[in-house]
Amino acid sequence: MRIVLNGGHMPGMDPGACGAYSTEAEICRKVMESSARLLRDMGNEVLTVQSDELEAIAGAVDGFGADIFVSIHCNGAVTQAAKGTEVYAMSEEGYELGLCIDRAIVDYLGTADRGVKEGSRLYVVNQTEATAVLVELAFITNPDDEWLLNERTDDFASALAAGIIQYIK
Ligand SMILES: [Zn+2]
């Protein structure tokens, strides 16, 4: 399988959502890189791309001829109470992929399950021919979720890879 992992936002240029002590862009980069290593070890061709320009991401995805595209994000909210994992998809296949990833993260990390949602408004997911989803790992603005994102970053990466492998099977 040819898989593109896109870490959301761009460290140093676009931090994305910010928690009390960490930023979405940094977490997404770590999860993207660890997950890519795991997926490559299992025989997949994996392209990682992180950029603050959405057109650059969409171009890289199409040039690579990806079967699967996963954009990795952390959620943010004004209220600290919002927490949990959710996935956005815009096609039937995307929904299936999203279910596999959502279940894997909730199982591995014990985050609140917010489910798979329709995400046709998400530009990057719209621009690619690949089966595409956008994953919100957890809420960086919730203290419990932010702790998980920082202390168990590799478990998020493992769960993401496991969810993708589950879908491929
Ligand atoms: Zn984001």
XYZ file of N, CA, C and O and ligand atoms in Angstrom:
677
model
N 0.837 -1.206 0.000
C 0.000 0.000 0.000
C 0.870 1.253 0.000
O 1.930 1.269 0.620
N 0.372 2.268 -0.657
C 1.045 3.561 -0.646
C 0.246 4.505 0.262
O -0.921 4.776 0.003
N 0.901 4.937 1.300
C 0.217 5.682 2.361
C 0.881 7.042 2.550
O 2.108 7.124 2.647
N 0.069 8.086 2.592
C 0.585 9.407 2.955
C 0.096 9.775 4.350
O -1.089 9.688 4.639
N 1.041 10.147 5.201
C 0.704 10.689 6.518
C 1.036 12.170 6.514
O 2.162 12.567 6.182
N 0.056 12.975 6.866
C 0.230 14.429 6.903
C 0.087 14.912 8.341
O -0.982 14.799 8.933
N 1.175 15.402 8.883
C 1.107 16.011 10.209
C 0.490 17.393 10.078
O 0.923 18.200 9.263
N -0.519 17.665 10.876
C -1.220 18.932 10.761
C -0.362 20.124 11.182
O 0.452 20.019 12.088
N -0.529 21.236 10.434
C 0.146 22.498 10.773
C 1.667 22.371 10.576
O 2.123 21.432 9.946
N 2.432 23.301 11.142
C 3.863 23.330 10.829
C 4.635 23.919 12.003
O 4.494 25.106 12.306
N 5.450 23.086 12.670
C 6.205 23.619 13.820
C 6.997 24.870 13.438
O 7.646 24.900 12.393
N 6.922 25.896 14.276
C 7.674 27.123 14.034
C 6.948 28.132 13.166
O 7.301 29.312 13.157
N 5.951 27.684 12.408
C 5.249 28.602 11.501
C 3.761 28.681 11.811
O 3.170 29.750 11.793
N 3.169 27.522 12.068
C 1.731 27.429 12.357
C 1.551 26.375 13.436
O 1.553 25.186 13.137
N 1.465 26.811 14.708
C 1.422 25.840 15.809
C 0.133 25.040 15.877
O 0.083 24.001 16.520
N -0.928 25.496 15.214
C -2.221 24.845 15.368
C -2.793 25.126 16.741
O -2.511 26.172 17.328
N -3.573 24.184 17.267
C -4.159 24.375 18.601
C -3.067 24.287 19.657
O -2.103 23.536 19.505
N -3.225 25.066 20.725
C -2.219 25.086 21.781
C -2.817 24.640 23.107
O -3.891 25.087 23.495
N -2.094 23.747 23.785
C -2.486 23.338 25.126
C -1.767 24.195 26.145
O -1.231 25.258 25.825
N -1.719 23.714 27.395
C -1.076 24.467 28.465
C 0.436 24.505 28.266
O 1.093 25.476 28.642
N 1.002 23.442 27.682
C 2.461 23.370 27.547
C 2.942 22.710 26.252
O 4.134 22.417 26.113
N 2.042 22.450 25.314
C 2.469 21.815 24.062
C 1.608 22.306 22.906
O 0.534 22.873 23.121
N 2.115 22.099 21.692
C 1.378 22.557 20.512
C 1.014 21.385 19.611
O 1.712 20.376 19.544
N -0.090 21.580 18.922
C -0.605 20.568 18.003
C 0.440 20.189 16.945
O 0.653 19.007 16.665
N 1.099 21.182 16.371
C 2.033 20.919 15.276
C 3.162 19.973 15.702
O 3.556 19.079 14.934
N 3.674 20.153 16.941
C 4.774 19.307 17.436
C 4.305 17.874 17.678
O 4.986 16.911 17.331
N 3.145 17.735 18.307
C 2.594 16.402 18.581
C 2.341 15.667 17.258
O 2.708 14.491 17.102
N 1.746 16.376 16.320
C 1.403 15.750 15.034
C 2.663 15.280 14.310
O 2.671 14.222 13.683
N 3.737 16.060 14.385
C 4.981 15.663 13.727
C 5.512 14.358 14.314
O 5.900 13.440 13.588
N 5.501 14.248 15.646
C 6.017 13.030 16.301
C 5.163 11.813 15.948
O 5.700 10.742 15.652
N 3.862 11.988 15.998
C 2.972 10.856 15.697
C 3.139 10.440 14.231
O 3.215 9.253 13.910
N 3.232 11.424 13.342
C 3.430 11.150 11.917
C 4.704 10.335 11.701
O 4.690 9.309 10.999
N 5.805 10.754 12.313
C 7.086 10.096 12.062
C 7.132 8.687 12.654
O 7.602 7.747 12.009
N 6.626 8.515 13.879
C 6.636 7.180 14.497
C 5.712 6.222 13.754
O 6.046 5.062 13.530
N 4.560 6.723 13.380
C 3.597 5.888 12.669
C 4.159 5.471 11.305
O 3.988 4.324 10.886
N 4.829 6.388 10.649
C 5.418 6.085 9.333
C 6.453 4.970 9.456
O 6.506 4.057 8.616
N 7.274 5.019 10.520
C 8.272 3.965 10.732
C 7.601 2.600 10.881
O 8.026 1.616 10.267
N 6.551 2.548 11.679
C 5.842 1.285 11.913
C 5.235 0.750 10.613
O 5.334 -0.436 10.315
N 4.625 1.629 9.850
C 3.967 1.197 8.607
C 4.988 0.753 7.565
O 4.749 -0.192 6.809
N 6.157 1.423 7.537
C 7.226 1.003 6.610
C 7.754 -0.368 7.008
O 8.012 -1.220 6.145
N 7.919 -0.594 8.317
C 8.394 -1.901 8.802
C 7.457 -3.018 8.376
O 7.869 -4.173 8.267
N 6.187 -2.679 8.160
C 5.210 -3.690 7.751
C 5.079 -3.759 6.230
O 4.129 -4.355 5.711
N 6.013 -3.119 5.508
C 6.077 -3.300 4.057
C 5.316 -2.287 3.231
O 5.139 -2.474 2.027
N 4.852 -1.226 3.841
C 4.140 -0.191 3.083
C 5.101 0.902 2.627
O 6.131 1.130 3.253
N 4.738 1.563 1.525
C 5.472 2.751 1.096
C 4.780 3.958 1.713
O 3.595 4.179 1.476
N 5.540 4.711 2.498
C 4.925 5.803 3.256
C 5.617 7.124 2.963
O 6.839 7.229 3.052
N 4.811 8.115 2.592
C 5.304 9.480 2.416
C 4.803 10.320 3.586
O 3.625 10.264 3.925
N 5.712 11.055 4.224
C 5.278 11.980 5.268
C 5.394 13.401 4.739
O 6.365 13.748 4.062
N 4.386 14.194 5.025
C 4.404 15.582 4.568
C 3.758 16.477 5.618
O 2.687 16.195 6.140
N 4.474 17.519 5.974
C 3.922 18.521 6.900
C 4.273 19.885 6.326
O 5.431 20.176 6.050
N 3.254 20.708 6.142
C 3.465 22.008 5.511
C 2.357 22.939 5.945
O 1.243 22.499 6.234
N 2.647 24.237 5.991
C 1.571 25.175 6.302
C 0.819 25.582 5.032
O -0.086 26.399 5.080
N 1.196 24.997 3.887
C 0.472 25.305 2.644
C -0.296 24.077 2.175
O 0.284 23.069 1.765
N -1.611 24.172 2.218
C -2.464 23.031 1.905
C -2.278 22.558 0.463
O -2.317 21.366 0.177
N -2.039 23.492 -0.451
C -1.857 23.105 -1.855
C -0.631 22.224 -2.001
O -0.610 21.286 -2.809
N 0.410 22.503 -1.224
C 1.644 21.710 -1.290
C 1.369 20.284 -0.830
O 1.904 19.321 -1.386
N 0.532 20.138 0.163
C 0.200 18.810 0.671
C -0.585 18.036 -0.384
O -0.255 16.892 -0.715
N -1.623 18.667 -0.924
C -2.455 18.000 -1.924
C -1.615 17.589 -3.133
O -1.780 16.492 -3.675
N -0.685 18.434 -3.546
C 0.185 18.129 -4.679
C 1.065 16.922 -4.399
O 1.210 16.034 -5.239
N 1.631 16.870 -3.201
C 2.500 15.754 -2.831
C 1.719 14.447 -2.805
O 2.212 13.398 -3.223
N 0.497 14.522 -2.354
C -0.341 13.321 -2.255
C -0.635 12.776 -3.644
O -0.482 11.578 -3.909
N -1.048 13.632 -4.560
C -1.407 13.173 -5.893
C -0.178 12.675 -6.642
O -0.235 11.669 -7.337
N 0.956 13.350 -6.487
C 2.183 12.920 -7.144
C 2.642 11.548 -6.686
O 3.216 10.791 -7.461
N 2.371 11.229 -5.457
C 2.801 9.961 -4.853
C 1.895 8.804 -5.272
O 2.293 7.644 -5.213
N 0.687 9.114 -5.728
C -0.258 8.060 -6.087
C -0.712 7.267 -4.881
O -0.716 6.039 -4.881
N -1.128 7.983 -3.845
C -1.462 7.334 -2.578
C -2.761 6.539 -2.658
O -3.715 6.941 -3.305
N -2.759 5.382 -1.974
C -3.995 4.613 -1.763
C -4.739 5.147 -0.553
O -5.966 5.141 -0.509
N -3.964 5.555 0.445
C -4.534 5.995 1.719
C -3.875 7.308 2.123
O -2.655 7.462 2.016
N -4.699 8.243 2.573
C -4.197 9.535 3.050
C -4.773 9.812 4.430
O -5.991 9.796 4.612
N -3.888 10.045 5.378
C -4.343 10.337 6.740
C -3.730 11.652 7.202
O -2.509 11.800 7.273
N -4.587 12.626 7.493
C -4.148 13.899 8.042
C -4.308 13.842 9.559
O -5.365 13.494 10.069
N -3.227 14.151 10.262
C -3.175 13.966 11.716
C -3.283 15.322 12.416
O -2.478 16.226 12.144
N -4.263 15.451 13.306
C -4.466 16.706 14.032
C -4.757 16.443 15.504
O -5.062 15.313 15.895
N -4.658 17.513 16.299
C -5.167 17.500 17.665
C -6.290 18.524 17.714
O -6.186 19.592 17.114
N -7.328 18.197 18.431
C -8.460 19.099 18.534
C -8.193 20.205 19.553
O -7.342 20.054 20.433
N -8.932 21.297 19.433
C -8.852 22.375 20.400
C -10.238 22.957 20.630
O -11.064 22.938 19.726
N -10.490 23.428 21.833
C -11.778 24.044 22.137
C -11.570 25.166 23.139
O -10.560 25.199 23.850
N -12.503 26.091 23.184
C -12.430 27.189 24.141
C -12.571 26.643 25.559
O -11.887 27.072 26.478
N -13.448 25.659 25.728
C -13.645 25.054 27.038
C -12.695 23.879 27.233
O -12.488 23.084 26.322
N -12.132 23.773 28.427
C -11.234 22.664 28.745
C -11.984 21.335 28.824
O -11.377 20.275 28.802
N -13.310 21.396 28.947
C -14.083 20.174 29.172
C -14.120 19.272 27.939
O -14.223 18.051 28.063
N -14.060 19.860 26.754
C -14.150 19.049 25.528
C -12.958 18.116 25.445
O -11.813 18.532 25.618
N -13.226 16.822 25.173
C -12.137 15.847 25.130
C -12.513 14.678 24.228
O -13.684 14.484 23.900
N -11.503 13.915 23.850
C -11.762 12.689 23.111
C -11.255 12.694 21.680
O -10.676 13.659 21.197
N -11.509 11.557 21.019
C -10.992 11.272 19.680
C -12.130 11.323 18.672
O -13.213 10.809 18.942
N -11.880 11.948 17.517
C -12.862 11.884 16.428
C -12.147 11.877 15.086
O -10.992 12.304 14.976
N -12.836 11.342 14.080
C -12.259 11.214 12.745
C -13.254 11.765 11.729
O -14.462 11.541 11.867
N -12.744 12.497 10.731
C -13.588 13.025 9.671
C -13.319 12.272 8.371
O -12.159 12.048 8.001
N -14.402 11.880 7.710
C -14.297 11.156 6.446
C -15.330 11.717 5.483
O -16.290 12.363 5.911
N -15.129 11.495 4.185
C -16.116 12.017 3.238
C -16.543 10.991 2.196
O -17.226 11.318 1.250
N -16.157 9.729 2.378
C -16.592 8.684 1.455
C -16.849 7.426 2.266
O -16.484 7.342 3.444
N -17.501 6.458 1.607
C -17.799 5.184 2.270
C -16.512 4.508 2.747
O -16.426 4.045 3.885
N -15.506 4.455 1.856
C -14.228 3.823 2.232
C -13.558 4.616 3.342
O -12.946 4.049 4.252
N -13.643 5.943 3.218
C -13.066 6.786 4.255
C -13.713 6.522 5.607
O -13.039 6.507 6.642
N -15.018 6.296 5.571
C -15.734 6.017 6.815
C -15.218 4.729 7.446
O -14.998 4.668 8.667
N -14.995 3.699 6.627
C -14.481 2.419 7.140
C -13.081 2.596 7.734
O -12.767 2.081 8.806
N -12.227 3.305 6.987
C -10.876 3.587 7.480
C -10.953 4.368 8.792
O -10.232 4.075 9.756
N -11.845 5.355 8.819
C -12.010 6.179 10.011
C -12.449 5.363 11.221
O -11.945 5.571 12.334
N -13.363 4.419 11.011
C -13.821 3.565 12.111
C -12.660 2.759 12.685
O -12.517 2.645 13.907
N -11.835 2.189 11.806
C -10.697 1.377 12.257
C -9.733 2.215 13.090
O -9.260 1.774 14.146
N -9.448 3.423 12.633
C -8.498 4.291 13.342
C -9.098 4.782 14.660
O -8.444 4.757 15.707
N -10.349 5.204 14.619
C -11.016 5.707 15.826
C -11.044 4.627 16.905
O -10.681 4.875 18.058
N -11.431 3.404 16.532
C -11.509 2.301 17.506
C -10.131 1.985 18.078
O -10.004 1.728 19.279
N -9.116 1.977 17.208
C -7.770 1.634 17.672
C -7.283 2.665 18.703
O -6.747 2.298 19.750
N -7.496 3.943 18.431
C -7.029 4.980 19.361
C -7.797 4.894 20.680
O -7.205 4.937 21.766
N -9.112 4.754 20.600
C -9.928 4.670 21.821
C -9.537 3.436 22.637
O -9.428 3.494 23.865
N -9.286 2.298 21.947
C -8.862 1.069 22.643
C -7.505 1.238 23.310
O -7.314 0.855 24.456
N -6.527 1.772 22.572
C -5.156 1.873 23.082
C -5.043 2.917 24.188
O -4.318 2.722 25.149
N -5.719 4.062 23.994
C -5.474 5.206 24.889
C -6.582 5.440 25.905
O -6.391 6.191 26.870
N -7.757 4.863 25.667
C -8.876 5.094 26.574
C -9.461 6.493 26.471
O -10.076 6.985 27.420
N -9.306 7.130 25.327
C -9.894 8.459 25.130
C -11.403 8.324 24.927
O -11.907 7.253 24.583
N -12.124 9.426 25.141
C -13.564 9.441 24.884
C -13.806 9.269 23.385
O -13.098 9.856 22.565
N -14.801 8.447 23.036
C -15.059 8.141 21.629
C -16.099 9.090 21.057
O -17.278 8.995 21.365
N -15.657 10.012 20.207
C -16.572 10.969 19.573
C -16.987 10.509 18.187
O -17.786 11.171 17.518
N -16.402 9.398 17.711
C -16.884 8.757 16.496
C -16.343 9.318 15.190
O -15.466 10.178 15.176
N -16.894 8.792 14.090
C -16.495 9.203 12.746
C -17.575 10.125 12.190
O -18.759 9.813 12.262
N -17.145 11.255 11.664
C -18.076 12.278 11.209
C -17.852 12.609 9.743
O -16.766 12.396 9.214
N -18.886 13.156 9.132
C -18.799 13.607 7.740
C -17.928 14.850 7.672
O -18.167 15.813 8.407
N -16.912 14.818 6.788
C -15.977 15.944 6.776
C -15.710 16.505 5.405
O -14.564 16.777 5.046
N -16.742 16.709 4.596
C -16.528 17.145 3.213
C -15.933 18.542 3.141
O -15.404 18.947 2.120
N -16.007 19.292 4.234
C -15.486 20.660 4.181
C -13.972 20.707 4.374
O -13.374 21.775 4.289
N -13.360 19.578 4.642
C -11.926 19.580 4.914
C -11.141 19.581 3.611
O -11.145 18.612 2.869
N -10.470 20.660 3.365
C -9.851 20.891 2.058
C -8.918 19.764 1.637
O -9.023 19.235 0.537
N -8.008 19.377 2.491
C -6.991 18.391 2.107
C -7.645 17.065 1.754
O -7.285 16.405 0.787
N -8.648 16.699 2.549
C -9.326 15.423 2.314
C -10.093 15.469 0.989
O -10.265 14.463 0.320
N -10.548 16.651 0.633
C -11.288 16.817 -0.629
C -10.415 16.715 -1.867
O -10.904 16.406 -2.940
N -9.142 17.019 -1.715
C -8.288 17.224 -2.883
C -7.642 15.946 -3.395
O -6.972 15.971 -4.410
N -7.794 14.848 -2.700
C -7.041 13.670 -3.091
C -7.944 12.545 -3.578
O -9.096 12.440 -3.193
N -7.412 11.709 -4.467
C -8.115 10.546 -4.983
C -8.066 9.397 -3.979
O -8.829 8.445 -4.086
N -7.140 9.458 -3.053
C -6.930 8.367 -2.104
C -8.100 8.264 -1.126
O -8.861 9.203 -0.964
N -8.220 7.114 -0.487
C -9.132 6.980 0.644
C -8.573 7.851 1.763
O -7.459 7.611 2.229
N -9.342 8.863 2.164
C -8.755 9.907 3.002
C -9.567 10.159 4.268
O -10.794 10.139 4.242
N -8.850 10.386 5.348
C -9.498 10.791 6.590
C -8.656 11.851 7.291
O -7.449 11.966 7.048
N -9.323 12.608 8.148
C -8.625 13.530 9.033
C -8.890 13.066 10.464
O -10.047 12.918 10.866
N -7.815 12.789 11.187
C -7.922 12.254 12.544
C -7.631 13.352 13.553
O -6.584 14.011 13.481
N -8.558 13.546 14.476
C -8.300 14.414 15.634
C -7.967 13.475 16.790
O -8.856 12.851 17.374
N -6.682 13.361 17.095
C -6.211 12.350 18.050
C -6.889 12.505 19.419
O -7.316 11.530 20.036
N -6.916 13.734 19.895
C -7.483 14.062 21.214
C -7.465 15.587 21.327
O -6.943 16.273 20.442
N -8.023 16.111 22.424
C -8.075 17.570 22.613
C -6.850 18.047 23.391
O -6.704 17.748 24.579
N -6.027 18.840 22.720
C -4.826 19.359 23.386
C -5.210 20.396 24.440
O -4.409 20.707 25.328
N -6.438 20.912 24.371
C -6.908 21.916 25.335
C -7.549 21.287 26.580
O -7.959 22.003 27.489
N -7.640 19.959 26.602
C -8.135 19.258 27.802
C -6.945 18.705 28.568
O -6.078 18.039 27.979
N -6.848 18.944 29.876
C -5.653 18.534 30.628
C -5.347 17.034 30.538
O -4.179 16.658 30.379
N -6.359 16.176 30.647
C -6.113 14.727 30.571
C -5.635 14.326 29.176
O -4.702 13.538 29.021
N -6.301 14.851 28.164
C -5.913 14.524 26.783
C -4.515 15.063 26.469
O -3.719 14.400 25.797
N -4.213 16.271 26.938
C -2.885 16.839 26.656
C -1.798 15.974 27.301
O -0.737 15.749 26.713
N -2.078 15.474 28.500
C -1.115 14.583 29.157
C -0.888 13.340 28.303
O 0.262 12.944 28.060
N -1.965 12.732 27.832
C -1.843 11.539 26.980
C -1.052 11.849 25.702
O -0.175 11.081 25.305
N -1.365 12.963 25.077
C -0.705 13.322 23.815
C 0.804 13.470 24.004
O 1.591 13.154 23.111
N 1.207 13.948 25.183
C 2.633 14.163 25.444
C 3.338 12.944 26.034
O 4.484 12.658 25.674
N 2.663 12.249 26.940
C 3.311 11.129 27.640
C 3.165 9.808 26.898
O 3.920 8.876 27.142
N 2.155 9.698 26.061
C 1.922 8.447 25.339
C 1.851 8.688 23.833
O 1.046 8.064 23.120
N 2.732 9.577 23.366
C 2.750 9.933 21.952
C 2.945 8.692 21.068
O 2.282 8.536 20.037
N 3.848 7.813 21.490
C 4.127 6.620 20.686
C 2.942 5.663 20.638
O 2.781 4.912 19.672
N 2.123 5.668 21.697
C 0.927 4.821 21.674
C -0.099 5.351 20.667
O -0.807 4.572 20.027
N -0.195 6.673 20.552
C -1.054 7.233 19.494
C -0.532 6.794 18.124
O -1.309 6.424 17.247
N 0.781 6.830 17.941
C 1.370 6.420 16.666
C 1.100 4.944 16.380
O 0.751 4.572 15.259
N 1.246 4.103 17.410
C 0.984 2.666 17.249
C -0.478 2.420 16.912
O -0.798 1.596 16.054
N -1.360 3.118 17.607
C -2.798 2.944 17.371
C -3.162 3.372 15.953
O -3.934 2.693 15.268
N -2.588 4.474 15.513
C -2.869 4.956 14.163
C -2.429 3.922 13.128
O -3.180 3.577 12.208
N -1.212 3.404 13.296
C -0.704 2.386 12.368
C -1.572 1.131 12.427
O -1.917 0.559 11.378
N -1.945 0.712 13.622
C -2.772 -0.490 13.772
C -4.131 -0.311 13.105
O -4.646 -1.235 12.465
N -4.712 0.866 13.244
C -6.007 1.141 12.608
C -5.908 1.080 11.094
O -6.785 0.526 10.425
N -4.839 1.629 10.545
C -4.645 1.607 9.090
C -4.452 0.168 8.606
O -5.043 -0.247 7.606
N -3.650 -0.607 9.327
C -3.413 -2.008 8.956
C -4.709 -2.810 9.036
O -5.011 -3.630 8.160
N -5.477 -2.562 10.077
C -6.777 -3.219 10.234
C -7.665 -2.949 9.020
O -8.310 -3.844 8.479
N -7.677 -1.707 8.545
C -8.486 -1.336 7.378
C -7.984 -2.041 6.120
O -8.785 -2.553 5.319
N -6.682 -2.098 5.944
C -6.104 -2.742 4.742
C -6.485 -4.212 4.692
O -6.811 -4.735 3.634
N -6.493 -4.855 5.860
C -6.893 -6.271 5.917
C -8.378 -6.424 5.621
O -8.834 -7.348 5.051
Zn -5.316 20.972 13.274
